[in-house]
PDB file of C-alpha atoms in Angstrom:
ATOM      1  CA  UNK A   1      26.332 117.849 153.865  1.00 42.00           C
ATOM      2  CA  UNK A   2      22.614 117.506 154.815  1.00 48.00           C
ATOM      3  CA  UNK A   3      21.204 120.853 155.429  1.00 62.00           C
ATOM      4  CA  UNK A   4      18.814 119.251 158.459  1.00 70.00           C
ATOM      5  CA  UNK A   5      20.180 117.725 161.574  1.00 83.00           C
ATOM      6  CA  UNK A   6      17.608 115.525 163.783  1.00 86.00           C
ATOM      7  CA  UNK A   7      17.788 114.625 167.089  1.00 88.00           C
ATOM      8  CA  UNK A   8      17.542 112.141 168.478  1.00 92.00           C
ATOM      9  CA  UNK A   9      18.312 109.526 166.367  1.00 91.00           C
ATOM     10  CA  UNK A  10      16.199 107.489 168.152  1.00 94.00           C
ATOM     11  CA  UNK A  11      13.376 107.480 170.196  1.00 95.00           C
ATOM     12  CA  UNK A  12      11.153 104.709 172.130  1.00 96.00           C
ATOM     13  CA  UNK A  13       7.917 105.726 174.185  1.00 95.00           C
ATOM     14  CA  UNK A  14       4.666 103.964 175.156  1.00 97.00           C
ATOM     15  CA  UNK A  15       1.575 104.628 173.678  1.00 97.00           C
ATOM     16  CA  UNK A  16      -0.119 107.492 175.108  1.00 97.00           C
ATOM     17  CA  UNK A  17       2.759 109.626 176.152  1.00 97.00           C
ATOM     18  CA  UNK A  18       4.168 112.117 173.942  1.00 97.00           C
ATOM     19  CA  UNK A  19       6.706 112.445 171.016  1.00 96.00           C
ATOM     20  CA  UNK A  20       9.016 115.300 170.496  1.00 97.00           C
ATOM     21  CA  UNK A  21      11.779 115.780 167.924  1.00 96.00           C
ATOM     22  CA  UNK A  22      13.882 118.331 167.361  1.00 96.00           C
ATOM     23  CA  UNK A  23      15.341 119.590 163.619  1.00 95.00           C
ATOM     24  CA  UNK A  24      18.629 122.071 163.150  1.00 95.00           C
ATOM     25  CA  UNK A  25      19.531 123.471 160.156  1.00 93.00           C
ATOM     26  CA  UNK A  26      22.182 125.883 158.840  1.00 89.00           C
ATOM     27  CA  UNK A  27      21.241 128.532 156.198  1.00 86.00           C
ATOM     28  CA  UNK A  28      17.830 130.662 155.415  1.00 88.00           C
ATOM     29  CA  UNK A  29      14.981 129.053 154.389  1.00 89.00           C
ATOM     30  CA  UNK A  30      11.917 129.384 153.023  1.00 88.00           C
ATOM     31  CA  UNK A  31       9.832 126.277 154.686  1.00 90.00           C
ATOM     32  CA  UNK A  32      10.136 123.809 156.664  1.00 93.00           C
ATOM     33  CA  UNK A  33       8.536 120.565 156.085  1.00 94.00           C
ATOM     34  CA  UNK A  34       8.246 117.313 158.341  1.00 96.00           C
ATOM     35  CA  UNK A  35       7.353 113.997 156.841  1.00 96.00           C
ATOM     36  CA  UNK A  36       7.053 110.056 157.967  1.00 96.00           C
ATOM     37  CA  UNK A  37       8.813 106.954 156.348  1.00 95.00           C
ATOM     38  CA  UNK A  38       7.467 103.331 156.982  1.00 91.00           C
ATOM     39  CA  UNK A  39       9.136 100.590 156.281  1.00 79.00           C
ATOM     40  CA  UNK A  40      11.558 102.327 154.375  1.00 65.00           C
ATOM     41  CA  UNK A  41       9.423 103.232 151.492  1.00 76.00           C
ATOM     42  CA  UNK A  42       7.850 106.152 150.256  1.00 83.00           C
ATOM     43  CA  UNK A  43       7.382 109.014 152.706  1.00 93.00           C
ATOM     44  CA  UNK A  44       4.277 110.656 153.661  1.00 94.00           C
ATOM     45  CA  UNK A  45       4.110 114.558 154.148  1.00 94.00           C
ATOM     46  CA  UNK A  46       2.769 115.551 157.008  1.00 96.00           C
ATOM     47  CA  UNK A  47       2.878 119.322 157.439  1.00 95.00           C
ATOM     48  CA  UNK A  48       4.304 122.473 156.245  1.00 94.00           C
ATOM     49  CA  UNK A  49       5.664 125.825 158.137  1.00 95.00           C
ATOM     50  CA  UNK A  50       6.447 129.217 156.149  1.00 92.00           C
ATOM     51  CA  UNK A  51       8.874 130.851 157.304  1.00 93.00           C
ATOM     52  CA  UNK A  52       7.239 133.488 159.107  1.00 94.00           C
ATOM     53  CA  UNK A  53       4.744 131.318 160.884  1.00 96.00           C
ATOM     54  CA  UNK A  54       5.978 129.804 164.410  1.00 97.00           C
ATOM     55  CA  UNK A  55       3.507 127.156 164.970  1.00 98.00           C
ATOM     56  CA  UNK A  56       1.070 124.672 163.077  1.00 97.00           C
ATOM     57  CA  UNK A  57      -0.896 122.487 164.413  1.00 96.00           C
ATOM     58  CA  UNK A  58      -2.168 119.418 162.311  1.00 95.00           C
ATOM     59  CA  UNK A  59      -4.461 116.643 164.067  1.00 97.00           C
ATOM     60  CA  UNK A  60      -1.980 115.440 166.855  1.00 97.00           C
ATOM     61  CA  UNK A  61       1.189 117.300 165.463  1.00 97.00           C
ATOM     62  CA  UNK A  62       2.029 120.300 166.205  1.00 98.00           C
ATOM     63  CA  UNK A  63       5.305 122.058 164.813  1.00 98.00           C
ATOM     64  CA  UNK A  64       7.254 125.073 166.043  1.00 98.00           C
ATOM     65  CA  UNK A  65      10.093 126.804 163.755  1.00 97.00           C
ATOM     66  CA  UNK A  66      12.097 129.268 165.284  1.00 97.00           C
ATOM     67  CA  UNK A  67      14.398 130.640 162.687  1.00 95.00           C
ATOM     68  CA  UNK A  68      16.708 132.633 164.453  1.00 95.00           C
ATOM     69  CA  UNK A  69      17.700 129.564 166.295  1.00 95.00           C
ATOM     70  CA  UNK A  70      17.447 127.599 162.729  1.00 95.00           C
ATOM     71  CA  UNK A  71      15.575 125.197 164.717  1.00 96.00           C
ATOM     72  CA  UNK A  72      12.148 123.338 164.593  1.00 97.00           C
ATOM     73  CA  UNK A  73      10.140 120.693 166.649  1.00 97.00           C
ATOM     74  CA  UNK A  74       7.679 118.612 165.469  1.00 98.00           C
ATOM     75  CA  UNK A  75       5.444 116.750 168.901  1.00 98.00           C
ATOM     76  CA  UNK A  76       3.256 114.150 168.375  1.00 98.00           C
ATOM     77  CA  UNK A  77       0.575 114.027 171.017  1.00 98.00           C
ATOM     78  CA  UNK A  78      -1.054 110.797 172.229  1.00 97.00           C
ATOM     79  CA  UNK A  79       0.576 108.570 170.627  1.00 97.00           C
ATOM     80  CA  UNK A  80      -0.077 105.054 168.686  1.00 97.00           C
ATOM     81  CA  UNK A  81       1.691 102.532 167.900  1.00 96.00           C
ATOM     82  CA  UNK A  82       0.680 103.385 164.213  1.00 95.00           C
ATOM     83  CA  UNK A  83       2.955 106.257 164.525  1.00 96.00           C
ATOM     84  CA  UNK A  84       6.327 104.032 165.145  1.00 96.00           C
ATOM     85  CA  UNK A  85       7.989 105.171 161.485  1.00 96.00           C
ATOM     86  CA  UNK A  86      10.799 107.709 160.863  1.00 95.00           C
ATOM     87  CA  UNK A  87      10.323 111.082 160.520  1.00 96.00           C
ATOM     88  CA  UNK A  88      12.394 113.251 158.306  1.00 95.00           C
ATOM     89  CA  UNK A  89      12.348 117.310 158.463  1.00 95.00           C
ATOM     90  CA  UNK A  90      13.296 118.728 154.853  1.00 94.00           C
ATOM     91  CA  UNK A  91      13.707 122.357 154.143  1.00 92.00           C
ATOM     92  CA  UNK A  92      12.962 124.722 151.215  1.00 87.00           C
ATOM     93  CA  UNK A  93      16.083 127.161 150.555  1.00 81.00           C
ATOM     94  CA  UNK A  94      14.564 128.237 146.883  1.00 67.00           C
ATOM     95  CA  UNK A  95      14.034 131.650 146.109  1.00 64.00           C
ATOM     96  CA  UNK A  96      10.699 130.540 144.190  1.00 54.00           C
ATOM     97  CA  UNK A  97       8.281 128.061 145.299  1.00 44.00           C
ATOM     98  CA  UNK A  98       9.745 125.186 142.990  1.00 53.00           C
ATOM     99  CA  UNK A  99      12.353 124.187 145.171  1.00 69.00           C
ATOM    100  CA  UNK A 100      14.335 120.850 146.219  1.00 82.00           C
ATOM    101  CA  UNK A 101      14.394 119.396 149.492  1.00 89.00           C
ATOM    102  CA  UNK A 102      17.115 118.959 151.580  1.00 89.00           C
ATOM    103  CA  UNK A 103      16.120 115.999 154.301  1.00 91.00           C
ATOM    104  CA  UNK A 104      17.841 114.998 157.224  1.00 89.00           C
ATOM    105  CA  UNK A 105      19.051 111.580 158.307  1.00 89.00           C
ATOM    106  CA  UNK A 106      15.703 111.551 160.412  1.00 93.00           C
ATOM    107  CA  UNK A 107      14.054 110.039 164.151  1.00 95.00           C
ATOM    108  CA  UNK A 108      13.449 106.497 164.102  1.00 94.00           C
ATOM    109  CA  UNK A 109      10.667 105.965 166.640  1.00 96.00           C
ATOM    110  CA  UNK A 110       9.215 103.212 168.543  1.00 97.00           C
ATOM    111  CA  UNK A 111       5.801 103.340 169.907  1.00 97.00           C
ATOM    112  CA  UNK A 112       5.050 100.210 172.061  1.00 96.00           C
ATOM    113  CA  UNK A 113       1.357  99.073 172.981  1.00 91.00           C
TER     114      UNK A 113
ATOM    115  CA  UNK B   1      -3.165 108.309 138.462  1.00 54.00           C
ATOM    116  CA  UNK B   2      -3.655 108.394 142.180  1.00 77.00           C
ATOM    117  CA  UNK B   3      -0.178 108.499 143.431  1.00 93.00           C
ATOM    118  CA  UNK B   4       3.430 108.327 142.276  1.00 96.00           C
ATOM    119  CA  UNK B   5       3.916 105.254 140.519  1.00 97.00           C
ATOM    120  CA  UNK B   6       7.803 103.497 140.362  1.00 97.00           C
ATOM    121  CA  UNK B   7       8.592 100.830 138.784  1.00 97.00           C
ATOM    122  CA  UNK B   8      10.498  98.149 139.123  1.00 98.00           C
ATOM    123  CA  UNK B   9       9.790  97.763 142.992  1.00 96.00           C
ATOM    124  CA  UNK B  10      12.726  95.617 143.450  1.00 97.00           C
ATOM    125  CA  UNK B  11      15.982  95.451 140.862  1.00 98.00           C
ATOM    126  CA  UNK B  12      18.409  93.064 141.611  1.00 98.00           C
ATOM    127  CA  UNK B  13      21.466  93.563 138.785  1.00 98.00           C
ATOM    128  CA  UNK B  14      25.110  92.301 138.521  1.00 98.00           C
ATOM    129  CA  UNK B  15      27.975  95.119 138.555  1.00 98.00           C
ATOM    130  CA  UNK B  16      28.975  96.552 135.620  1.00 98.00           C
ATOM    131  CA  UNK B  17      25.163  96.309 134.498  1.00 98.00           C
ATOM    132  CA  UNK B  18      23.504  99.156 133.341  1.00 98.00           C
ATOM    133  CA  UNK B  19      19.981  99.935 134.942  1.00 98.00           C
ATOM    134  CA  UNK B  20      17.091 101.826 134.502  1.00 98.00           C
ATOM    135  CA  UNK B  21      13.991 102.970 137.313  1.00 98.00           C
ATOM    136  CA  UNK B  22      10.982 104.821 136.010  1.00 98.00           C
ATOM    137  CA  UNK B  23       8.831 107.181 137.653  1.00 98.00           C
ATOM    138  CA  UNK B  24       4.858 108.101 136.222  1.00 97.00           C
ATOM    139  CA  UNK B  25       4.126 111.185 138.776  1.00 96.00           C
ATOM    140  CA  UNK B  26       1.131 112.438 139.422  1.00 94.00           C
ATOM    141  CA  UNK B  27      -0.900 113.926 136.039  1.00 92.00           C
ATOM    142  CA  UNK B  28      -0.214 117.720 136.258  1.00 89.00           C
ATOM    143  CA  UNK B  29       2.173 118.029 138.965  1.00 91.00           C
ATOM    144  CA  UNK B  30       4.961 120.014 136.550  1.00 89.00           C
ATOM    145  CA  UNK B  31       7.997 119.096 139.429  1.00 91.00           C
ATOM    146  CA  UNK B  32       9.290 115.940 139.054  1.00 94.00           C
ATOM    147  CA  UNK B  33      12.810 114.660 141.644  1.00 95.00           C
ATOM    148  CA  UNK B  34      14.911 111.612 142.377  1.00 97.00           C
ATOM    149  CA  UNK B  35      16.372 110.646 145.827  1.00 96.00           C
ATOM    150  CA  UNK B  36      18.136 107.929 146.737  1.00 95.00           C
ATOM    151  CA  UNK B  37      18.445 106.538 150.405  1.00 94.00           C
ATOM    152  CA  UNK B  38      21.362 104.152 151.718  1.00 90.00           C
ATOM    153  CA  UNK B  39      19.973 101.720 154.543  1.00 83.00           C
ATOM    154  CA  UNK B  40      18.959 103.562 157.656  1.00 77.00           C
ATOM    155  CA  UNK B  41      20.590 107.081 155.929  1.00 81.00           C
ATOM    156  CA  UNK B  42      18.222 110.524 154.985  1.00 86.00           C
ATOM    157  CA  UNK B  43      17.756 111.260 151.697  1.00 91.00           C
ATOM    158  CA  UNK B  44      20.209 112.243 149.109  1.00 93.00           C
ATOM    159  CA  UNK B  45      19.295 114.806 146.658  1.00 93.00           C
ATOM    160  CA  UNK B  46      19.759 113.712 142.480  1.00 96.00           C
ATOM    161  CA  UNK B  47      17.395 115.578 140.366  1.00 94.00           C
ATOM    162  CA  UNK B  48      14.795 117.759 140.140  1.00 91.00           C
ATOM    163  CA  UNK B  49      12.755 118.663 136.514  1.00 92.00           C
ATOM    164  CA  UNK B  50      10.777 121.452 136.730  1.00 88.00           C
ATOM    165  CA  UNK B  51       8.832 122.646 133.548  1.00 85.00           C
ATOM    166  CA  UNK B  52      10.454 123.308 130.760  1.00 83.00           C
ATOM    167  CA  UNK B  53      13.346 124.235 132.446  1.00 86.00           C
ATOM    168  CA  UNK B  54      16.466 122.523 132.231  1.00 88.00           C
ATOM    169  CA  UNK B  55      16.933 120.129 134.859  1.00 91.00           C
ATOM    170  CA  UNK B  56      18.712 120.683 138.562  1.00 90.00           C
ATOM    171  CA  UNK B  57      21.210 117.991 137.939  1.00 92.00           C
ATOM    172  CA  UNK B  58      23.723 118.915 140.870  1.00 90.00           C
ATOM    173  CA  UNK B  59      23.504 115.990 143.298  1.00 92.00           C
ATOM    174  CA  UNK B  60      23.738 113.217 140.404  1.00 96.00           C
ATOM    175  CA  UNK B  61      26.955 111.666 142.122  1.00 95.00           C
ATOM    176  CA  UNK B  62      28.945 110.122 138.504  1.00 96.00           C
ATOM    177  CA  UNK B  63      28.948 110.621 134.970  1.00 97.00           C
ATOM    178  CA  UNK B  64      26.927 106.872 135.492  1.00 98.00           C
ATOM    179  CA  UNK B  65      23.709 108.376 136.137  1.00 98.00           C
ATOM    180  CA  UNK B  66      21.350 110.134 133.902  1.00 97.00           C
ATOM    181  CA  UNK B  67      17.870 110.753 134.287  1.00 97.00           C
ATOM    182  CA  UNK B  68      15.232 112.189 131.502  1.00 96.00           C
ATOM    183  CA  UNK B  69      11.981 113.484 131.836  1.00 95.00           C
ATOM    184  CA  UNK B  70       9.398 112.996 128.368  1.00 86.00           C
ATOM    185  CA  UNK B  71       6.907 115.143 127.312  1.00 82.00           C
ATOM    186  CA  UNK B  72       6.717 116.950 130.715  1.00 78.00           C
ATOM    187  CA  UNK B  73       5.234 113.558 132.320  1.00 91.00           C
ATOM    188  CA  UNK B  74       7.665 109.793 132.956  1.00 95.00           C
ATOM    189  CA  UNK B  75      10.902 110.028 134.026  1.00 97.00           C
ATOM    190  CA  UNK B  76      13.801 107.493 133.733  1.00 98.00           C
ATOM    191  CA  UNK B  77      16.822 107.362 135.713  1.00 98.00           C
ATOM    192  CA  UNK B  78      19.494 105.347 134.151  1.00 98.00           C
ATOM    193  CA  UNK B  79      22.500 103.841 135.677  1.00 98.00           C
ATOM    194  CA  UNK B  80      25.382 102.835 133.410  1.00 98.00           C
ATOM    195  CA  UNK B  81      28.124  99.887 134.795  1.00 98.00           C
ATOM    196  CA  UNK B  82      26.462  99.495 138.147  1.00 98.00           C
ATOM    197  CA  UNK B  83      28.889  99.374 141.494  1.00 98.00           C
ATOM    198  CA  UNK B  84      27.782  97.734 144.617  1.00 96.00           C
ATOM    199  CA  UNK B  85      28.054 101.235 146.210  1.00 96.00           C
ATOM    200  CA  UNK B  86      24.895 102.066 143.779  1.00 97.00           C
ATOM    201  CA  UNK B  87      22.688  99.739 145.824  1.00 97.00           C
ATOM    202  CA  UNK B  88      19.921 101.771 147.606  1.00 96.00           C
ATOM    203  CA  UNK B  89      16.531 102.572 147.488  1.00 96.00           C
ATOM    204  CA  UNK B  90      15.713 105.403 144.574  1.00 97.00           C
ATOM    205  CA  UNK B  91      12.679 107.641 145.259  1.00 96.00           C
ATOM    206  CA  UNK B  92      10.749 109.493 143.132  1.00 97.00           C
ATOM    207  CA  UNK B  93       8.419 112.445 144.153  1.00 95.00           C
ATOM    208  CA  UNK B  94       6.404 114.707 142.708  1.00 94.00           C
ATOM    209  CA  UNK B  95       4.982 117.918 143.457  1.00 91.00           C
ATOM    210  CA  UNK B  96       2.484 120.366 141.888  1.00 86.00           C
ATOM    211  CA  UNK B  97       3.835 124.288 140.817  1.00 73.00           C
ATOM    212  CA  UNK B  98       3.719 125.601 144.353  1.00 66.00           C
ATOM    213  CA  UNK B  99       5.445 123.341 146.699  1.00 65.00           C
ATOM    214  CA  UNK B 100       4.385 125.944 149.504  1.00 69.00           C
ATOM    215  CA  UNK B 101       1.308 124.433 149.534  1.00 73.00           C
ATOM    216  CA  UNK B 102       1.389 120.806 148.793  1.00 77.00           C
ATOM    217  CA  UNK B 103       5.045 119.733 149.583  1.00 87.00           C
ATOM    218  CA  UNK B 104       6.205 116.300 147.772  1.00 91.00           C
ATOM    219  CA  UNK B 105       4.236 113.316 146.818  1.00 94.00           C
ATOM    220  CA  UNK B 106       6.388 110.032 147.373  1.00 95.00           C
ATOM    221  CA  UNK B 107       6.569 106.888 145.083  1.00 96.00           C
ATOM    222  CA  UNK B 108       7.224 103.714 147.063  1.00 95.00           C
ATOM    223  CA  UNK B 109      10.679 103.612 145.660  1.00 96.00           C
ATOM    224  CA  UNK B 110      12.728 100.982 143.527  1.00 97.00           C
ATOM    225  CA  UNK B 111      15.033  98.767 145.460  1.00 96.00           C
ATOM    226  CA  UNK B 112      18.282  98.685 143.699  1.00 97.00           C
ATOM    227  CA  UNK B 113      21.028  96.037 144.671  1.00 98.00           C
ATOM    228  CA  UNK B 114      23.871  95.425 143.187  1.00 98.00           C
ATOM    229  CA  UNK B 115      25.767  91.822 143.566  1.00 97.00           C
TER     230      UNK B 115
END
C-alpha cells in the first residue's frame, strides 16, 4: 500500500486564487518531499521538510508537516496556469539519508486563465 | 550529463517479448531507482542501487524483471515475456549521497506498451 494519501484527487481553481493540498501518511518518517508531474513524465522536485521542521517556504509554496497528525500541506500561492500538473508528496522512512521514496497517487490540478 | 537520461522514450513490444529500458543518471549521483506508473496511478516503487551495496530489490513485482547497475553509473531494467499488465511508464531517478538535501532527479521516463 502507498505510504502517502493525497487529497483531493482533484482540484480546479482560477488563476490567482490559491492552491492547497493535503498529504497523510502512516508510519515515522524522516522527510517529506512534494514534487510536480507534467504531462505524465518525469517529475520535478520541488521542496523538502525534515522532520523536525514545520514549515518551508519556497517561492510561492509553502509546506507545513505536522507529524503527530502524519499530515502535510503543500499551498501554492497566486497561481498560474503553468502550475496545472500533478503533484505527488513522497516520504523518506530510511534510517540513513539514502532512502527510497514512497509517493502517493497525487492532486491533479487545473489552473484556468 | 545535465539530467537523467532514459532511453527508449517510447517501447511498443508484443507479449511474450522480452524488453529492456536504460537509465544514464546524473555523473556522481551514487543512488540510482526505478518506478513505474500505471495511467493516472502514483508511483510504484522497483529498485533502488545505492553504492556498492547490494541492491533494494523488494518492489520488483515477478521473477520477469531484473535490473543491473554497471560500474556504479547505467542501469538496465529488463523485462522477460512481457504481459499487457507490464504496460506503463518506467521512471528512472537519481539522487546524490544525501537525499536530505537534494531529493530525486527524474528521467522523462520510457513508455512501455504491450499489445
Amino acid at each position: 500500500s502507498q505510504q502517502g494519501e493525497e487529497d483531493p484527487q482533484a482540484l480546479s481553481i482560477q488563476e490567482g486564487e490559491n492552491a492547497t493540498m493535503n498529504c497523510s501518511y502512516k508510519t515515522s518518517i524522516n522527510n517529506l518531499q512534494w514534487y510536480r508531474q507534467n504531462s505524465g513524465r518525469g517529475l520535478v522536485h520541488l521542496i523538502l521538510i525534515r522532520s523536525n521542521e514545520r514549515e518551508k517556504h519556497s517561492g510561492r509554496l509553502r509546506v507545513t508537516l505536522d507529524t503527530s497528525k502524519k499530515s502535510s500541506s503543500l499551498l501554492i500561492t497566486a497561481s498560474r496556469a503553468a502550475d496545472t500538473a500533478s503533484y505527488f508528496c513522497a516520504t523518506d522512512r530510511s534510517t540513513d539519508s539514502w532512502g527510497k521514496l514512497q509517493f502517493g497517487a497525487g492532486t491533479q490540478v487545473v489552473v484556468t486563465p | 550529463g545535465a539530467g537523467v537520461s532514459q532511453s527508449p522514450s517510447n517501447k511498443v513490444t508484443e507479449k511474450g517479448k522480452d524488453v529492456e529500458l536504460r537509465c544514464d543518471p546524473i555523473s556522481g549521483h551514487t543512488a540510482l531507482y526505478w518506478y513505474r506508473q500505471s495511467l493516472g496511478q502514483g508511483l510504484e516503487f522497483l529498485i533502488y542501487f545505492q553504492g556498492n551495496s547490494a541492491p533494494d530489490k523488494s518492489g520488483l513485482p515477478s521473477d520477469r524483471f531484473s535490473a543491473e547497475r554497471t560500474g556504479g553509473s547505467v542501469s538496465t531494467l529488463t523485462i522477460q515475456r512481457t504481459q499487457q499488465e507490464d504496460s506503463a511508464v518506467y521512471l528512472c531517478a537519481s539522487s546524490p549521497r544525501d537525499t536530505l538535501l537534494y531529493g530525486y532527479t527524474f528521467g522523462s521516463g520510457t513508455r512501455l506498451t504491450v499489445v
